[in-house]
PDB file of C-alpha atoms in Angstrom:
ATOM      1  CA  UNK A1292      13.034   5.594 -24.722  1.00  0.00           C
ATOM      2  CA  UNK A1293      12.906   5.818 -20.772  1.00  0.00           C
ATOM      3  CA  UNK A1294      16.139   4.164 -19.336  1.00  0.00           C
ATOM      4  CA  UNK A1295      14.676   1.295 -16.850  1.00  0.00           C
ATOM      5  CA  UNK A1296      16.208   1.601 -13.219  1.00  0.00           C
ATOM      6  CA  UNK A1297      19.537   0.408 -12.432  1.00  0.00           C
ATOM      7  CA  UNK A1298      21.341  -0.253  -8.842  1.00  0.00           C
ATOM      8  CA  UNK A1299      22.263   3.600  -8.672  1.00  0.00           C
ATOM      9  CA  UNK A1300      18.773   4.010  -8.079  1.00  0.00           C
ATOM     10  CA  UNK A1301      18.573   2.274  -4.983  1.00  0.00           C
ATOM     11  CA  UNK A1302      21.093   4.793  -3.425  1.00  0.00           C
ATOM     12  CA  UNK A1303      22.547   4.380  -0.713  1.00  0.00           C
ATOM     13  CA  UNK A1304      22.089   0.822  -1.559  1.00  0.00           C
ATOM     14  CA  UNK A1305      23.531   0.722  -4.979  1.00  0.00           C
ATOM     15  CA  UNK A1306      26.328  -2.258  -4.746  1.00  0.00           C
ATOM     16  CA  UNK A1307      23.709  -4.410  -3.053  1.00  0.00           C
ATOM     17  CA  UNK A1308      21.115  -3.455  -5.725  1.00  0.00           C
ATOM     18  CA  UNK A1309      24.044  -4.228  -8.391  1.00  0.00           C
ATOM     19  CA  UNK A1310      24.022  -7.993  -7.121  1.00  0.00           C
ATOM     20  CA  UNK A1311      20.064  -8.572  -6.429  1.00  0.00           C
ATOM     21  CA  UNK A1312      17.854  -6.577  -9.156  1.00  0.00           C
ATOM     22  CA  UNK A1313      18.400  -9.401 -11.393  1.00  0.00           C
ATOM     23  CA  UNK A1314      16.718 -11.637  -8.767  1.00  0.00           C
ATOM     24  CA  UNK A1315      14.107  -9.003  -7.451  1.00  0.00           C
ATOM     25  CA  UNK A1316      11.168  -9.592 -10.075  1.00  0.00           C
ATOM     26  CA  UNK A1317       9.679 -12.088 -12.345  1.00  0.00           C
ATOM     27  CA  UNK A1318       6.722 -12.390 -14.469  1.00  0.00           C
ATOM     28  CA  UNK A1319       4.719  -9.883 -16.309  1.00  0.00           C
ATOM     29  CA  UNK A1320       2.789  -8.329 -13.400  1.00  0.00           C
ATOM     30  CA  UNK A1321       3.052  -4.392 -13.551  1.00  0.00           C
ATOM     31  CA  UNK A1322       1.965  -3.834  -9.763  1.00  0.00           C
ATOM     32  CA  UNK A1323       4.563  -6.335  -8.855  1.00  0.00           C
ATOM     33  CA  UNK A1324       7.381  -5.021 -10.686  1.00  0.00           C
ATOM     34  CA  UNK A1325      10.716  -3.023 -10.534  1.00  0.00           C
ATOM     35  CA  UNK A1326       8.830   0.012 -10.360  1.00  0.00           C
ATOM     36  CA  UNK A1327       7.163  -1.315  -7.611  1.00  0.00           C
ATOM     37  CA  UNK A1328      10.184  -2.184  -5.774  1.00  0.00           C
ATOM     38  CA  UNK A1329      11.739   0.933  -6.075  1.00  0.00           C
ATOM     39  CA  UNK A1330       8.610   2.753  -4.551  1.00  0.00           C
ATOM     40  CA  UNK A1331       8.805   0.694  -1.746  1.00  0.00           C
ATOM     41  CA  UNK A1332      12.412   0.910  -1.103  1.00  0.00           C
ATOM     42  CA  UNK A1333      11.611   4.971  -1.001  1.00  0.00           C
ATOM     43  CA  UNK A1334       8.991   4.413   1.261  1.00  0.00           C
ATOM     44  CA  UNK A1335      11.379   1.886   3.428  1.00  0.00           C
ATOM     45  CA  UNK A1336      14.325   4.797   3.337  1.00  0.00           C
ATOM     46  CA  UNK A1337      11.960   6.948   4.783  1.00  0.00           C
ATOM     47  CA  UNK A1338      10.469   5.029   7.376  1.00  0.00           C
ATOM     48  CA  UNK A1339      14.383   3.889   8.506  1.00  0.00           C
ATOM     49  CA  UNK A1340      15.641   7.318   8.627  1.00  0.00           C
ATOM     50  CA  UNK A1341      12.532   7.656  11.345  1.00  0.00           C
ATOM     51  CA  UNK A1342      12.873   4.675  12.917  1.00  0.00           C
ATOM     52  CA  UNK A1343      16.667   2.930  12.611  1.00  0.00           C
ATOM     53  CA  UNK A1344      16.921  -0.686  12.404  1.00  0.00           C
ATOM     54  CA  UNK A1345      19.992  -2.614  10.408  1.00  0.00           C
ATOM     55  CA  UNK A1346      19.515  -0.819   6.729  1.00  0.00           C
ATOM     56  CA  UNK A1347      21.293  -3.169   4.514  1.00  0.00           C
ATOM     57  CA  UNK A1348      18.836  -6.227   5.808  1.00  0.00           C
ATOM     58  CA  UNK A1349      16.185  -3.812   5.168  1.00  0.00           C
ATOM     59  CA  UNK A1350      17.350  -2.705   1.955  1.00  0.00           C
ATOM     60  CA  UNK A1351      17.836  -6.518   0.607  1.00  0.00           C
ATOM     61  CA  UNK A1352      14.477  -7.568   2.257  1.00  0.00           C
ATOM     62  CA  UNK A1353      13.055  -4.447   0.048  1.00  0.00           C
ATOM     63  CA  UNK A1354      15.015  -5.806  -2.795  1.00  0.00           C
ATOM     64  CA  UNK A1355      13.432  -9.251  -2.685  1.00  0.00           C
ATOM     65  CA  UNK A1356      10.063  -9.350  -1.391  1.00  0.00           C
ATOM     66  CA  UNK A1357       8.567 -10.069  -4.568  1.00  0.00           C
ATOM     67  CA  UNK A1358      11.345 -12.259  -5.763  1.00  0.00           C
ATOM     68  CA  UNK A1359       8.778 -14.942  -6.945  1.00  0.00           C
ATOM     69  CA  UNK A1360       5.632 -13.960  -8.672  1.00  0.00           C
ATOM     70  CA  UNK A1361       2.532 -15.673  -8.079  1.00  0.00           C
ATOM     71  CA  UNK A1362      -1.110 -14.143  -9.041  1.00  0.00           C
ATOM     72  CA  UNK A1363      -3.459 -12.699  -6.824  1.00  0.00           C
ATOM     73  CA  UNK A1364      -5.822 -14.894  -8.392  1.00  0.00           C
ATOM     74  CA  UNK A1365      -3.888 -18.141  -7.477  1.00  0.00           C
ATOM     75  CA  UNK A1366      -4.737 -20.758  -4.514  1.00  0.00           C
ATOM     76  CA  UNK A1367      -1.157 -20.283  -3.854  1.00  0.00           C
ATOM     77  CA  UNK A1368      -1.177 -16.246  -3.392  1.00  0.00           C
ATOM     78  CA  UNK A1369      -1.418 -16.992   0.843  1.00  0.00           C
ATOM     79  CA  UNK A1370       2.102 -18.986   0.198  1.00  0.00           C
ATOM     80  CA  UNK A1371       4.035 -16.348  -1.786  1.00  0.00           C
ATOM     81  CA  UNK A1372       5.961 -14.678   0.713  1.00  0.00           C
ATOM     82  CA  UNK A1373       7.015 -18.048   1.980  1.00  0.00           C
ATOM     83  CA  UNK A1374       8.161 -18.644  -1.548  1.00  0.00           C
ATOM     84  CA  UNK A1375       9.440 -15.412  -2.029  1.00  0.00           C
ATOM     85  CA  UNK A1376      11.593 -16.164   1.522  1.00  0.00           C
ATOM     86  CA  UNK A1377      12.487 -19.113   0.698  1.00  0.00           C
ATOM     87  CA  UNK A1378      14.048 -18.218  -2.355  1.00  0.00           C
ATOM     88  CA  UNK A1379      15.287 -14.964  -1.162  1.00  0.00           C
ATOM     89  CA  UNK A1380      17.340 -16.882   2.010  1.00  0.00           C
ATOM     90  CA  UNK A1381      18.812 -19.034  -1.111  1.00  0.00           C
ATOM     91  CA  UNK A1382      20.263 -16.171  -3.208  1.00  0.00           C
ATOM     92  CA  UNK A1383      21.781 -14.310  -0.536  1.00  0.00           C
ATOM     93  CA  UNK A1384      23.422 -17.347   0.766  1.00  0.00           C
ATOM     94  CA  UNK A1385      25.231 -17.173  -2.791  1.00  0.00           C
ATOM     95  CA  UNK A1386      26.310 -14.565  -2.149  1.00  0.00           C
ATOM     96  CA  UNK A1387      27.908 -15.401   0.999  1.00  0.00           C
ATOM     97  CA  UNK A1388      25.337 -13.973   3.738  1.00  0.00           C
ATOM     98  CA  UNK A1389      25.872 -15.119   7.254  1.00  0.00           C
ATOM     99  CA  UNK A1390      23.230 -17.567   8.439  1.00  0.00           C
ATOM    100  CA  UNK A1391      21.545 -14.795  11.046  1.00  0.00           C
ATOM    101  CA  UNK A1392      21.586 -12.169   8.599  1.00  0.00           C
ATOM    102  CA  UNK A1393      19.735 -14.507   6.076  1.00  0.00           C
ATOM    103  CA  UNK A1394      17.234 -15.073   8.776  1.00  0.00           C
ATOM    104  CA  UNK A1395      16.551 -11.676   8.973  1.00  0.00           C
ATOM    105  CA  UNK A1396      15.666 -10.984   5.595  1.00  0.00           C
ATOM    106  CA  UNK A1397      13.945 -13.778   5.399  1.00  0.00           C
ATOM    107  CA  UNK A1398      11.694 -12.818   8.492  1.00  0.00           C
ATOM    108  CA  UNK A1399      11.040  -9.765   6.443  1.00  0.00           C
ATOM    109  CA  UNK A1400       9.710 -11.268   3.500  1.00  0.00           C
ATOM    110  CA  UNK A1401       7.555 -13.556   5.041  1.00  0.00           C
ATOM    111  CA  UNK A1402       5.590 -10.959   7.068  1.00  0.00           C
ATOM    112  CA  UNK A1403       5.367  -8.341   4.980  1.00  0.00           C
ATOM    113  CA  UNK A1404       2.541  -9.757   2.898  1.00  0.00           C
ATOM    114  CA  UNK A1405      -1.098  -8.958   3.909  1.00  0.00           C
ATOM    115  CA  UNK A1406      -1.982 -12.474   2.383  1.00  0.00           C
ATOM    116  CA  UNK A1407       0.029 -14.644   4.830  1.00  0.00           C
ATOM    117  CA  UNK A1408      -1.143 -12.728   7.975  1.00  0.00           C
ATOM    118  CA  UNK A1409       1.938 -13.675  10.038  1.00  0.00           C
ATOM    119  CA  UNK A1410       3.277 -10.685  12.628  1.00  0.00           C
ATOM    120  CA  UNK A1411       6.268  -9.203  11.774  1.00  0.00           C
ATOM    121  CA  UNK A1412       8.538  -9.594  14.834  1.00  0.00           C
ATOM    122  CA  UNK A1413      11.895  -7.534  14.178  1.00  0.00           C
ATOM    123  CA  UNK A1414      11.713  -4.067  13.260  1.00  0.00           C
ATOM    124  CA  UNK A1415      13.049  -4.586   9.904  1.00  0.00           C
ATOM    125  CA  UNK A1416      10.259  -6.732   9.133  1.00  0.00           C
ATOM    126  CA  UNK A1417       7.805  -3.936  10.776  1.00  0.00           C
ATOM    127  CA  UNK A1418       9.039  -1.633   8.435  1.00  0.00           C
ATOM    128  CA  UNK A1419       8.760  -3.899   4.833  1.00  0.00           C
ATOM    129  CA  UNK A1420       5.358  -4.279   5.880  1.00  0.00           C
ATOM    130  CA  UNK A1421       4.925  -0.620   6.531  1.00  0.00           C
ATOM    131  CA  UNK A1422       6.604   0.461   2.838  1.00  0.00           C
ATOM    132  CA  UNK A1423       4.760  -1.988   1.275  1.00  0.00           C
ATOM    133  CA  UNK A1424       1.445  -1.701   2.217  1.00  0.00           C
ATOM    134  CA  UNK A1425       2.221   2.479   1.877  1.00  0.00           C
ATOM    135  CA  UNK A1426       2.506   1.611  -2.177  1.00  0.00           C
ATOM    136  CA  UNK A1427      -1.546  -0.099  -2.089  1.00  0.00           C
ATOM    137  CA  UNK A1428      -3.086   2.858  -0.775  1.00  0.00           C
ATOM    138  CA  UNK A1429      -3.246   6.367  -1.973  1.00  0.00           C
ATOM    139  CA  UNK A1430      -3.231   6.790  -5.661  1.00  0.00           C
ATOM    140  CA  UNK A1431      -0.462   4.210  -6.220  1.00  0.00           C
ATOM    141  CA  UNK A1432      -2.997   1.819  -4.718  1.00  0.00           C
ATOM    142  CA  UNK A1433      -5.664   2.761  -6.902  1.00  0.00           C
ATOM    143  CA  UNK A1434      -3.669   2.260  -9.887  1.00  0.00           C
ATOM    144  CA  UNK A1435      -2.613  -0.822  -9.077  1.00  0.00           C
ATOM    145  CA  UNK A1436      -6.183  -2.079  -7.783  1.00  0.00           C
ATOM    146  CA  UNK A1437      -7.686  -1.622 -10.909  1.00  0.00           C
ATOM    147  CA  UNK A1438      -4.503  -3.004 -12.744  1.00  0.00           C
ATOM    148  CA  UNK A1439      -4.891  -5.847 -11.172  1.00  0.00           C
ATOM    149  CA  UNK A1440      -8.731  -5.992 -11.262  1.00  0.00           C
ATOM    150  CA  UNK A1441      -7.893  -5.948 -15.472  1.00  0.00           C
ATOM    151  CA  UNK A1442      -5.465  -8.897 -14.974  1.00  0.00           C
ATOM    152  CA  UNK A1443      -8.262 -11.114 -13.704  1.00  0.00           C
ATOM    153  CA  UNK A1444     -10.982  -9.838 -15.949  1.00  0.00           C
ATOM    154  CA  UNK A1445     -13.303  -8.109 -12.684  1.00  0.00           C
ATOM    155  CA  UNK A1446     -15.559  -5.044 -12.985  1.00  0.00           C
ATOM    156  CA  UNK A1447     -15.071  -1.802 -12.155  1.00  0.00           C
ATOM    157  CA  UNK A1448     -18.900  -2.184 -10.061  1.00  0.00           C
ATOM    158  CA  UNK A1449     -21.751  -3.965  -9.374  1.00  0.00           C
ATOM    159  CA  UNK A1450     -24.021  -2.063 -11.462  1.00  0.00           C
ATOM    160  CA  UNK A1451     -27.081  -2.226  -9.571  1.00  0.00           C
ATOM    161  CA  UNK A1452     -25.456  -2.118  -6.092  1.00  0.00           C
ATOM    162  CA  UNK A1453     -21.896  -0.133  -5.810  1.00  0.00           C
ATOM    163  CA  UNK A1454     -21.492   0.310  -2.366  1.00  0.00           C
ATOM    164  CA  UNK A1455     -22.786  -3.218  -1.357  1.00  0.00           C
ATOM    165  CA  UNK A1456     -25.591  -2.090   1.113  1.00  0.00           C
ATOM    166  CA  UNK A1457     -27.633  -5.197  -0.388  1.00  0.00           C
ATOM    167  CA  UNK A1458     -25.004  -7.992  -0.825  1.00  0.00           C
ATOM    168  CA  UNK A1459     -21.642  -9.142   0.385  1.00  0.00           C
ATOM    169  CA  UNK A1460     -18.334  -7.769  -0.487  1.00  0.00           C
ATOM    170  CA  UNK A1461     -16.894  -9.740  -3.883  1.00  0.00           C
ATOM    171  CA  UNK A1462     -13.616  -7.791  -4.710  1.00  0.00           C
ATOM    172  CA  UNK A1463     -12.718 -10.516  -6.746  1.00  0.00           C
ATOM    173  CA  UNK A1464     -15.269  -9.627  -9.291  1.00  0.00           C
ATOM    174  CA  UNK A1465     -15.744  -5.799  -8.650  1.00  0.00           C
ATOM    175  CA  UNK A1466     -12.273  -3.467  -8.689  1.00  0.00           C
ATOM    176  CA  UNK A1467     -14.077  -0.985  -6.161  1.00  0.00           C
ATOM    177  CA  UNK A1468     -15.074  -3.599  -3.410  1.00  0.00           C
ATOM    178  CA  UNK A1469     -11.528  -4.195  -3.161  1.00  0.00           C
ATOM    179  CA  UNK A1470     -11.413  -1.048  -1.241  1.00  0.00           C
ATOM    180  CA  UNK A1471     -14.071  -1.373   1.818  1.00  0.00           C
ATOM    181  CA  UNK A1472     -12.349  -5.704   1.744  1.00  0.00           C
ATOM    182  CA  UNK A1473      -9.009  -4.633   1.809  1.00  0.00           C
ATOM    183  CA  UNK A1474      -7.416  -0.705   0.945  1.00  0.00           C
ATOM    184  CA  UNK A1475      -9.104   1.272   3.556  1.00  0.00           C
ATOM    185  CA  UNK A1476      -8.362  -1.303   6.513  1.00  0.00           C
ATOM    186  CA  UNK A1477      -5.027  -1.156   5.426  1.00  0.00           C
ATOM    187  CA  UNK A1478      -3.585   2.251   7.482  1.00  0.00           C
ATOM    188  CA  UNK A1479      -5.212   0.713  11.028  1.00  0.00           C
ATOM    189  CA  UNK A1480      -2.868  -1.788  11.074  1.00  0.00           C
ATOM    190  CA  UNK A1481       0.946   0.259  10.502  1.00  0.00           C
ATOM    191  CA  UNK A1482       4.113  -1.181  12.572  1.00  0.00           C
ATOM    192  CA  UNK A1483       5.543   1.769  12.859  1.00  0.00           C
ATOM    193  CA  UNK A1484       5.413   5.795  14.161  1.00  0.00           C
ATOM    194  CA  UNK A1485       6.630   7.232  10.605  1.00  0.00           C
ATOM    195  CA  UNK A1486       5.104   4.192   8.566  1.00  0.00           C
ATOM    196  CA  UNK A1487       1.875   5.003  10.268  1.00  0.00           C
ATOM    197  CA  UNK A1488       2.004   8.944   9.379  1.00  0.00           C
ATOM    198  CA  UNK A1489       2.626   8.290   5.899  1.00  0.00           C
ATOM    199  CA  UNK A1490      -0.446   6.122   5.915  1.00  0.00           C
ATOM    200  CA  UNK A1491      -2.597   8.492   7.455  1.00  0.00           C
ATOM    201  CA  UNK A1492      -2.224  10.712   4.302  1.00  0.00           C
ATOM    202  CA  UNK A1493      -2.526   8.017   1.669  1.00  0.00           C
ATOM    203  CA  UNK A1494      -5.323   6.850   3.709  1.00  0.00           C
ATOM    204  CA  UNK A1495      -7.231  10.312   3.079  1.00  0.00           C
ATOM    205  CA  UNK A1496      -6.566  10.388  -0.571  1.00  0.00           C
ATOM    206  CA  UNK A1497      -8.019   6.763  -1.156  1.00  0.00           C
ATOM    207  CA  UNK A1498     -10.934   7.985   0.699  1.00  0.00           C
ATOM    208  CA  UNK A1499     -11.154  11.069  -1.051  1.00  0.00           C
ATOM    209  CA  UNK A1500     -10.985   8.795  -4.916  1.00  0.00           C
ATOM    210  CA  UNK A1501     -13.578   6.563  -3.243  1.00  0.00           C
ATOM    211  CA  UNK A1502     -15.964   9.265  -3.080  1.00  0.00           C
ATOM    212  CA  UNK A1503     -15.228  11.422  -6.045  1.00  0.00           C
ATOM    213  CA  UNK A1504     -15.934   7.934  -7.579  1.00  0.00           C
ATOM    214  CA  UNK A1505     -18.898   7.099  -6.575  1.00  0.00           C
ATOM    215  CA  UNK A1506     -20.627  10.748  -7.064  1.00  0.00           C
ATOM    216  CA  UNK A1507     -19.875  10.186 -10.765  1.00  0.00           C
ATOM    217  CA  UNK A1508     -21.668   6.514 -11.320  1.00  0.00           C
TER     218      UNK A1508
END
């Protein structure tokens, strides 16, 4: 059996991963989980080595962006980062974090999410949102859309009309109109020089599935 990941693969983050992987997840959600969060805290490593910024408030933002679970199907999905904040500001404070720091990470967490549509204002929030939204595009981000689109019982496609040239967009019941809704708007709107590179080339290979897909239905 695989060994699941542990703090000393969050290097060089590992004693603050020791204190907050128990708090970075919850629920059964397997595009929300500690997988997930260690993708994006690769993704955030490489965007900091490009771009600076205070690492450890990155690195604990990473840590606990997703530190409350609620579905993408819920009325509640637009509050989750606030949630996720919120809770996030209340663990590190436990842990002794000074008040500005908190703030910080808490900034983070709240902007990060495409749901909440709040601009992230410190560069350490710029980049969350960059290494986050780098992990819903390019194959990664196919996976996980049609994960998801499993968790709330959608379609793969509307049979009749795939590309929606006849009706409007309705990615909550077809997987693949989650990508002209969402996935390929998603590398327009980077913080970031190296976060935006990075997108460029998941951006191409979510095009390129798009169309491979549609060819063979």
């Amino acid at each position: 059996m695989t060994a699941l990941l542990t703090a000393a693969d969050f290097h060089p983050h590992e004693a603050l991963a020791a204190q907050l992987l128990a708090h970075a997840t919850e629920g059964d959600d397997g595009s929300h989980d500690l997988a997930h969060i260690h993708r994006v805290f690769k993704n955030a490593m490489k965007i900091q080595a490009g771009e600076g910024g205070d690492a450890e408030i990155l690195a604990a933002a990473v840590l606990l962006h997703d530190c409350v679970a609620v579905e993408k199907s819920s009325p509640l999905r637009s509050q989750a980062s606030r949630l996720a904040a919120e809770k996030a500001s209340c663990i590190l404070a436990g842990f002794g974090w000074s008040e500005e720091k908190i703030a910080a990470v808490a900034h983070a967490i709240l902007t990060h999410s495409f749901s909440a549509n709040i601009p992230p204002e410190t560069l350490e929030a710029k980049m969350l949102q960059d290494a986050d939204r780098l992990d819903a595009i390019g194959m990664v981000g196919v996976a996980r859309c049609f994960y998801i689109a499993g968790r709330m019982g959608s379609g793969l496609y509307h049979p009749a009309d795939p590309g929606a040239e006849y009706r409007p967009l309705d990615d909550r019941s077809y997987a693949i109109d989650h990508f002209p809704a969402k996935l390929l708007k998603l590398s327009e709107g980077f913080q970031t020089v190296t976060g935006a590179r990075l997108a460029k080339e998941r951006h191409e290979r979510l095009t390129l599935f798009l169309t491979l897909f549609r060819d063979e239905i």
